[in-house]
Amino acid sequence: MFSWKEICSLLNKTEIPTDDFLFTHISTDSRSGNNNEKTVFFALSGPNFNGADFIEKAAEQGVRYFVSEQDCRGNVSGIQVLLVPNVLQALQKLAASHRAKFALPVIAITGSNGKTVVKEWLYYLLSPDYYIAKSPKSYNSQVGVALSVLTIEQQHTLGIFEAGISTTNEMQALADMLQPEIAVLTNIYSAHDVGFENRSQKFSEKAKLYTSARLVIGEYETFEQFTTIDQRFYAWSFSNKQARVYIQKEELEHTTRLEIQTNSKTFSLSLPFTDGASIQNAAHCITTMLALEIEFQTIANRISSLPQINMRLSIKNGVRNLQIIDDSYSADLQSLQIALDFLKNQSSALKKILVLSDFAESDAHTLTKIEQLLHQYDLAEIVTVGEWSREIKGTALRKHFETTADFLQDEILRSWSNASVLIKGARKFEFEKILKMLEQQKHETVLEINLSALTHNLNHYKSKLKPGVKLMVMVKAFGYGNGGEEIARLLEFNKVDYLGVAFADEGVKLRQAGITVPIMVLNPESTAFDEIIQYQLEPEIYSFRALNAFAEATRKVGATAYPVHVKIDTGMHRLGFAPDSVADLARELTNVPELEVRSVLSHLAASDDLNERSFTEQQIERFLQATEALQTQLSKKFYRHILNTSGLINYPEAQFEMVRLGIGLYGLASSEEEQNQLETVGTLKSIISQIHELQAGETVGYNRRFKAKEKTSIATIPIGYADGIPRFWGNGNGYVIIHEQPAPIVGSVCMDMLMVDVSAIACREGDAVIVFGKRPTVQEIAKAGSTISYEILTGISQRVKRIFFRE
């Protein structure tokens, strides 16, 4: 809890107020459903947004106290604003001050990969011994660490937090907030290398986390590469007996046997995983427990039951028009709020239902916190499951069950329809059984869409925009094959200015899903004009015929100043008014008060080809001249936009008032340098249906295009060209990934399946298969077929189930 007087005093306000009002919540997001009169709002700003712009919305939710770089009291009445030079630094200073109030030990985890898994596993392993404050999800950024630290309360006896950095001069602020007693370095890999000159520089930056730590946990070989290992380094190793903890491993069919050797004792344990990453993450956890002097047998017992960590919050289609939000692997206050915010921002047409289990903490304080949190959200129904959650007070429309089995037998599960259902529970409650009952028939082949990666890419391109430039994002062609409604909802949540679709029916579906962002229709057919007007879509007008026809359609319904977007053909020669027709166009537009030009646009023909720079610059100049002439003759101003994704990167000087983001949002760029800045959004997955053993001379598939030269193991995968896998990717040209190894596609790609050679891969029927994602990439497949990545991405059939998730 903080008082306004305390916050002002800490952040160096010259005149300390006498206002001692107490707050229970710190917020940085005006979209959170937990904003209220007990909230202090920190109006963070970024490269392309001003935090002060969100103060008015937060005030509408009841917030009255703000920390900002800009005084907005003249615009919003009844609020108090503490002015600071830098809101992020102010938030971090508050977090560091809060941390200093508590003597509890903190374990801070950094590294290239594995931070969240190690944190969640340590939480699982140490919960019986400590009352733990931890980072929710993967909150490890400059803001995320501050918000995580601010959750520490008097009853906590241990903190476990992640610390992530992307470039130099970032870690010190995190170290100041965390002040760890134990620091864990998971590894130094290539992830996020872009912000550093080399791995040594990255290590030096991460090392700032443990400057004052009592112990440093990590792999001996990682430290050995970069620094001298002293007594603070409580290192483990699979190969070097000089390490404090020496581990020998034996991989069995479904488990891994580890023999742990320390200075005092040798003991064995069984780990329920066989993959290398899980074994490494478990080694960090075992070593940390040893450093905390936990008994060997206790370590062995707990490690043997380590859960598989699902680090993401995923959306699945359910029966009876249910939308299932799966967050069924953990239950704590911070992640509950994140999940509730996610639920709140789903389709307004669907009622909201929460299924919640007991938490690991079961005291009265936690109950009160849950009650306060649930009151902030508009939930149609709440179901609680467990022993003590029955004590949650004051929540209407609530039903309680002692066990998950009791809930599964109740008719309430079979009565839900047309709803978003958040399944939020601790692992021991086995809420996956609820998911199984509510989900539609499970598909073996799915396209997983990483909404966190998509948000990263969106923010990357936002950072390229000049101040005040608006952003239109293209969601045509089913969101470039990734899914239209879900992505549009995410973009609306992130406050993009416009969405772009190809045809009216795409826009209609978005409106029916509750999307309210302005939507431009690029190819408005005259037969769809009535629907365009009915659903408040905004057509692109590219000819005098279309102009007159749409004006007549608006005239019939009595519309005035209906927004339209005028297309100028500057050299693409596909659609648009010729530049020399601008004078005639202006006269026509002046004579149709039913229409108002919202924007004028054109389309670059070769923005991704720097060999065509001269032609592209000519297009931009033609566009500039045409729009200036049009602007002179029209009385109202309009937005201008000509840049697409590659145009934004290669011709940033031509941003005008708006740009259109397309393929880049989905993680695909035209240059290697730009590609390195993006994250993979879509991963196409399947499974092994069957494995055959072929003898020399036997063949596979239609026309016997593959003939075995020796004994060969062939796996059949249930995905084919009807799902969007091009036939040119077969016959040894392409491959899939099984257990991180490439399996070449043999024979022809069939309509519903393909076959791969798994002779060199230890695998079983039912094992997971990566068809494309980080490897092979969509670009790699496209290059093999002399086509473009757009064709591969948009070609994935809608019969392939899309699963959306947040990390």
mmCIF file of N, CA and C in Angstrom, residues 682-742:
data_model
loop_
_atom_site.group_PDB
_atom_site.id
_atom_site.type_symbol
_atom_site.label_atom_id
_atom_site.label_comp_id
_atom_site.label_asym_id
_atom_site.label_seq_id
_atom_site.Cartn_x
_atom_site.Cartn_y
_atom_site.Cartn_z
ATOM 1 N N GLY A 682 3.373 -17.196 -36.785
ATOM 2 C CA GLY A 682 2.640 -18.423 -37.075
ATOM 3 C C GLY A 682 3.534 -19.652 -37.112
ATOM 4 N N THR A 683 3.118 -20.711 -36.433
ATOM 5 C CA THR A 683 3.820 -21.994 -36.485
ATOM 6 C C THR A 683 2.806 -23.070 -36.857
ATOM 7 N N LEU A 684 3.028 -23.714 -37.994
ATOM 8 C CA LEU A 684 2.129 -24.768 -38.468
ATOM 9 C C LEU A 684 2.616 -26.103 -37.913
ATOM 10 N N LYS A 685 1.742 -26.787 -37.154
ATOM 11 C CA LYS A 685 2.138 -28.007 -36.456
ATOM 12 C C LYS A 685 1.228 -29.164 -36.833
ATOM 13 N N SER A 686 1.764 -30.355 -36.761
ATOM 14 C CA SER A 686 0.963 -31.555 -36.941
ATOM 15 C C SER A 686 1.578 -32.660 -36.077
ATOM 16 N N ILE A 687 1.218 -33.899 -36.380
ATOM 17 C CA ILE A 687 1.757 -35.029 -35.627
ATOM 18 C C ILE A 687 2.112 -36.156 -36.602
ATOM 19 N N ILE A 688 2.812 -37.155 -36.098
ATOM 20 C CA ILE A 688 3.073 -38.375 -36.869
ATOM 21 C C ILE A 688 1.869 -39.306 -36.713
ATOM 22 N N SER A 689 1.193 -39.602 -37.819
ATOM 23 C CA SER A 689 0.045 -40.504 -37.768
ATOM 24 C C SER A 689 0.475 -41.960 -37.706
ATOM 25 N N GLN A 690 1.482 -42.297 -38.520
ATOM 26 C CA GLN A 690 1.925 -43.699 -38.583
ATOM 27 C C GLN A 690 3.366 -43.743 -39.068
ATOM 28 N N ILE A 691 4.078 -44.793 -38.656
ATOM 29 C CA ILE A 691 5.447 -45.014 -39.124
ATOM 30 C C ILE A 691 5.515 -46.374 -39.806
ATOM 31 N N HIS A 692 6.053 -46.390 -41.035
ATOM 32 C CA HIS A 692 6.222 -47.618 -41.805
ATOM 33 C C HIS A 692 7.716 -47.920 -41.946
ATOM 34 N N GLU A 693 8.040 -49.190 -41.983
ATOM 35 C CA GLU A 693 9.403 -49.617 -42.282
ATOM 36 C C GLU A 693 9.425 -50.136 -43.717
ATOM 37 N N LEU A 694 10.185 -49.479 -44.591
ATOM 38 C CA LEU A 694 10.297 -49.892 -45.994
ATOM 39 C C LEU A 694 11.583 -50.678 -46.208
ATOM 40 N N GLN A 695 11.509 -51.655 -47.073
ATOM 41 C CA GLN A 695 12.704 -52.388 -47.488
ATOM 42 C C GLN A 695 13.229 -51.769 -48.782
ATOM 43 N N ALA A 696 14.476 -52.045 -49.093
ATOM 44 C CA ALA A 696 15.079 -51.528 -50.329
ATOM 45 C C ALA A 696 14.212 -51.909 -51.525
ATOM 46 N N GLY A 697 13.938 -50.909 -52.374
ATOM 47 C CA GLY A 697 13.142 -51.140 -53.574
ATOM 48 C C GLY A 697 11.671 -50.800 -53.426
ATOM 49 N N GLU A 698 11.172 -50.673 -52.190
ATOM 50 C CA GLU A 698 9.773 -50.311 -52.011
ATOM 51 C C GLU A 698 9.596 -48.809 -52.227
ATOM 52 N N THR A 699 8.366 -48.420 -52.579
ATOM 53 C CA THR A 699 8.119 -47.027 -52.955
ATOM 54 C C THR A 699 7.081 -46.384 -52.056
ATOM 55 N N VAL A 700 6.994 -45.046 -52.165
ATOM 56 C CA VAL A 700 6.079 -44.245 -51.340
ATOM 57 C C VAL A 700 5.246 -43.337 -52.234
ATOM 58 N N GLY A 701 3.927 -43.326 -52.019
ATOM 59 C CA GLY A 701 3.049 -42.322 -52.592
ATOM 60 C C GLY A 701 2.700 -42.522 -54.050
ATOM 61 N N TYR A 702 1.939 -41.529 -54.578
ATOM 62 C CA TYR A 702 1.485 -41.562 -55.960
ATOM 63 C C TYR A 702 2.656 -41.565 -56.940
ATOM 64 N N ASN A 703 2.468 -42.314 -58.024
ATOM 65 C CA ASN A 703 3.450 -42.414 -59.106
ATOM 66 C C ASN A 703 4.795 -42.954 -58.645
ATOM 67 N N ARG A 704 4.820 -43.508 -57.420
ATOM 68 C CA ARG A 704 6.020 -44.179 -56.881
ATOM 69 C C ARG A 704 7.260 -43.290 -57.020
ATOM 70 N N ARG A 705 7.089 -42.013 -56.688
ATOM 71 C CA ARG A 705 8.173 -41.052 -56.931
ATOM 72 C C ARG A 705 9.350 -41.233 -55.976
ATOM 73 N N PHE A 706 9.131 -41.886 -54.836
ATOM 74 C CA PHE A 706 10.261 -42.180 -53.951
ATOM 75 C C PHE A 706 10.454 -43.682 -53.885
ATOM 76 N N LYS A 707 11.699 -44.107 -54.123
ATOM 77 C CA LYS A 707 12.032 -45.532 -54.025
ATOM 78 C C LYS A 707 13.152 -45.682 -53.012
ATOM 79 N N ALA A 708 12.934 -46.517 -52.009
ATOM 80 C CA ALA A 708 13.924 -46.720 -50.952
ATOM 81 C C ALA A 708 15.150 -47.445 -51.494
ATOM 82 N N LYS A 709 16.329 -46.908 -51.227
ATOM 83 C CA LYS A 709 17.578 -47.550 -51.627
ATOM 84 C C LYS A 709 18.057 -48.547 -50.585
ATOM 85 N N GLU A 710 17.552 -48.384 -49.360
ATOM 86 C CA GLU A 710 17.907 -49.271 -48.253
ATOM 87 C C GLU A 710 16.740 -49.279 -47.271
ATOM 88 N N LYS A 711 16.866 -50.007 -46.203
ATOM 89 C CA LYS A 711 15.809 -50.031 -45.194
ATOM 90 C C LYS A 711 15.562 -48.603 -44.701
ATOM 91 N N THR A 712 14.297 -48.152 -44.756
ATOM 92 C CA THR A 712 13.968 -46.756 -44.480
ATOM 93 C C THR A 712 12.714 -46.668 -43.618
ATOM 94 N N SER A 713 12.739 -45.763 -42.635
ATOM 95 C CA SER A 713 11.560 -45.498 -41.803
ATOM 96 C C SER A 713 10.829 -44.291 -42.369
ATOM 97 N N ILE A 714 9.544 -44.472 -42.654
ATOM 98 C CA ILE A 714 8.727 -43.419 -43.249
ATOM 99 C C ILE A 714 7.596 -43.047 -42.287
ATOM 100 N N ALA A 715 7.475 -41.754 -41.986
ATOM 101 C CA ALA A 715 6.391 -41.264 -41.137
ATOM 102 C C ALA A 715 5.374 -40.527 -41.998
ATOM 103 N N THR A 716 4.100 -40.779 -41.746
ATOM 104 C CA THR A 716 3.017 -40.103 -42.461
ATOM 105 C C THR A 716 2.460 -38.987 -41.581
ATOM 106 N N ILE A 717 2.345 -37.784 -42.169
ATOM 107 C CA ILE A 717 1.882 -36.592 -41.453
ATOM 108 C C ILE A 717 0.526 -36.178 -42.046
ATOM 109 N N PRO A 718 -0.503 -35.940 -41.231
ATOM 110 C CA PRO A 718 -1.838 -35.638 -41.766
ATOM 111 C C PRO A 718 -2.008 -34.174 -42.195
ATOM 112 N N ILE A 719 -1.265 -33.778 -43.222
ATOM 113 C CA ILE A 719 -1.400 -32.446 -43.793
ATOM 114 C C ILE A 719 -0.951 -32.526 -45.244
ATOM 115 N N GLY A 720 -1.667 -31.853 -46.144
ATOM 116 C CA GLY A 720 -1.328 -31.955 -47.559
ATOM 117 C C GLY A 720 -1.625 -30.682 -48.316
ATOM 118 N N TYR A 721 -1.728 -30.796 -49.652
ATOM 119 C CA TYR A 721 -1.900 -29.583 -50.444
ATOM 120 C C TYR A 721 -3.274 -28.959 -50.267
ATOM 121 N N ALA A 722 -4.277 -29.727 -49.816
ATOM 122 C CA ALA A 722 -5.578 -29.136 -49.502
ATOM 123 C C ALA A 722 -5.502 -28.261 -48.257
ATOM 124 N N ASP A 723 -4.462 -28.440 -47.457
ATOM 125 C CA ASP A 723 -4.243 -27.604 -46.274
ATOM 126 C C ASP A 723 -3.333 -26.422 -46.590
ATOM 127 N N GLY A 724 -2.755 -26.417 -47.794
ATOM 128 C CA GLY A 724 -1.912 -25.297 -48.186
ATOM 129 C C GLY A 724 -0.441 -25.631 -48.353
ATOM 130 N N ILE A 725 -0.062 -26.908 -48.239
ATOM 131 C CA ILE A 725 1.333 -27.287 -48.441
ATOM 132 C C ILE A 725 1.570 -27.446 -49.945
ATOM 133 N N PRO A 726 2.396 -26.604 -50.561
ATOM 134 C CA PRO A 726 2.574 -26.668 -52.018
ATOM 135 C C PRO A 726 3.240 -27.970 -52.447
ATOM 136 N N ARG A 727 2.842 -28.478 -53.598
ATOM 137 C CA ARG A 727 3.375 -29.758 -54.077
ATOM 138 C C ARG A 727 4.867 -29.662 -54.412
ATOM 139 N N PHE A 728 5.331 -28.443 -54.767
ATOM 140 C CA PHE A 728 6.763 -28.324 -55.079
ATOM 141 C C PHE A 728 7.639 -28.579 -53.862
ATOM 142 N N TRP A 729 7.050 -28.569 -52.669
ATOM 143 C CA TRP A 729 7.814 -28.779 -51.438
ATOM 144 C C TRP A 729 8.055 -30.269 -51.180
ATOM 145 N N GLY A 730 7.483 -31.144 -52.031
ATOM 146 C CA GLY A 730 7.679 -32.579 -51.871
ATOM 147 C C GLY A 730 8.868 -33.108 -52.661
ATOM 148 N N ASN A 731 8.949 -34.424 -52.751
ATOM 149 C CA ASN A 731 9.984 -35.101 -53.556
ATOM 150 C C ASN A 731 11.405 -34.679 -53.201
ATOM 151 N N GLY A 732 11.673 -34.552 -51.902
ATOM 152 C CA GLY A 732 13.034 -34.248 -51.450
ATOM 153 C C GLY A 732 13.393 -32.786 -51.452
ATOM 154 N N ASN A 733 12.492 -31.915 -51.921
ATOM 155 C CA ASN A 733 12.796 -30.481 -51.928
ATOM 156 C C ASN A 733 12.602 -29.836 -50.564
ATOM 157 N N GLY A 734 11.668 -30.360 -49.786
ATOM 158 C CA GLY A 734 11.355 -29.754 -48.503
ATOM 159 C C GLY A 734 11.525 -30.709 -47.346
ATOM 160 N N TYR A 735 11.235 -30.208 -46.152
ATOM 161 C CA TYR A 735 11.397 -31.015 -44.944
ATOM 162 C C TYR A 735 10.490 -30.483 -43.850
ATOM 163 N N VAL A 736 10.302 -31.267 -42.812
ATOM 164 C CA VAL A 736 9.634 -30.840 -41.588
ATOM 165 C C VAL A 736 10.620 -31.040 -40.439
ATOM 166 N N ILE A 737 10.263 -30.544 -39.268
ATOM 167 C CA ILE A 737 11.128 -30.691 -38.093
ATOM 168 C C ILE A 737 10.461 -31.618 -37.087
ATOM 169 N N ILE A 738 11.185 -32.654 -36.678
ATOM 170 C CA ILE A 738 10.727 -33.591 -35.655
ATOM 171 C C ILE A 738 11.834 -33.717 -34.617
ATOM 172 N N HIS A 739 11.535 -33.411 -33.383
ATOM 173 C CA HIS A 739 12.543 -33.438 -32.301
ATOM 174 C C HIS A 739 13.772 -32.613 -32.685
ATOM 175 N N GLU A 740 13.514 -31.418 -33.240
ATOM 176 C CA GLU A 740 14.553 -30.443 -33.590
ATOM 177 C C GLU A 740 15.461 -30.909 -34.721
ATOM 178 N N GLN A 741 15.070 -31.964 -35.422
ATOM 179 C CA GLN A 741 15.869 -32.465 -36.535
ATOM 180 C C GLN A 741 15.050 -32.435 -37.822
ATOM 181 N N PRO A 742 15.697 -32.137 -38.968
ATOM 182 C CA PRO A 742 14.965 -32.096 -40.235
ATOM 183 C C PRO A 742 14.651 -33.498 -40.758
#
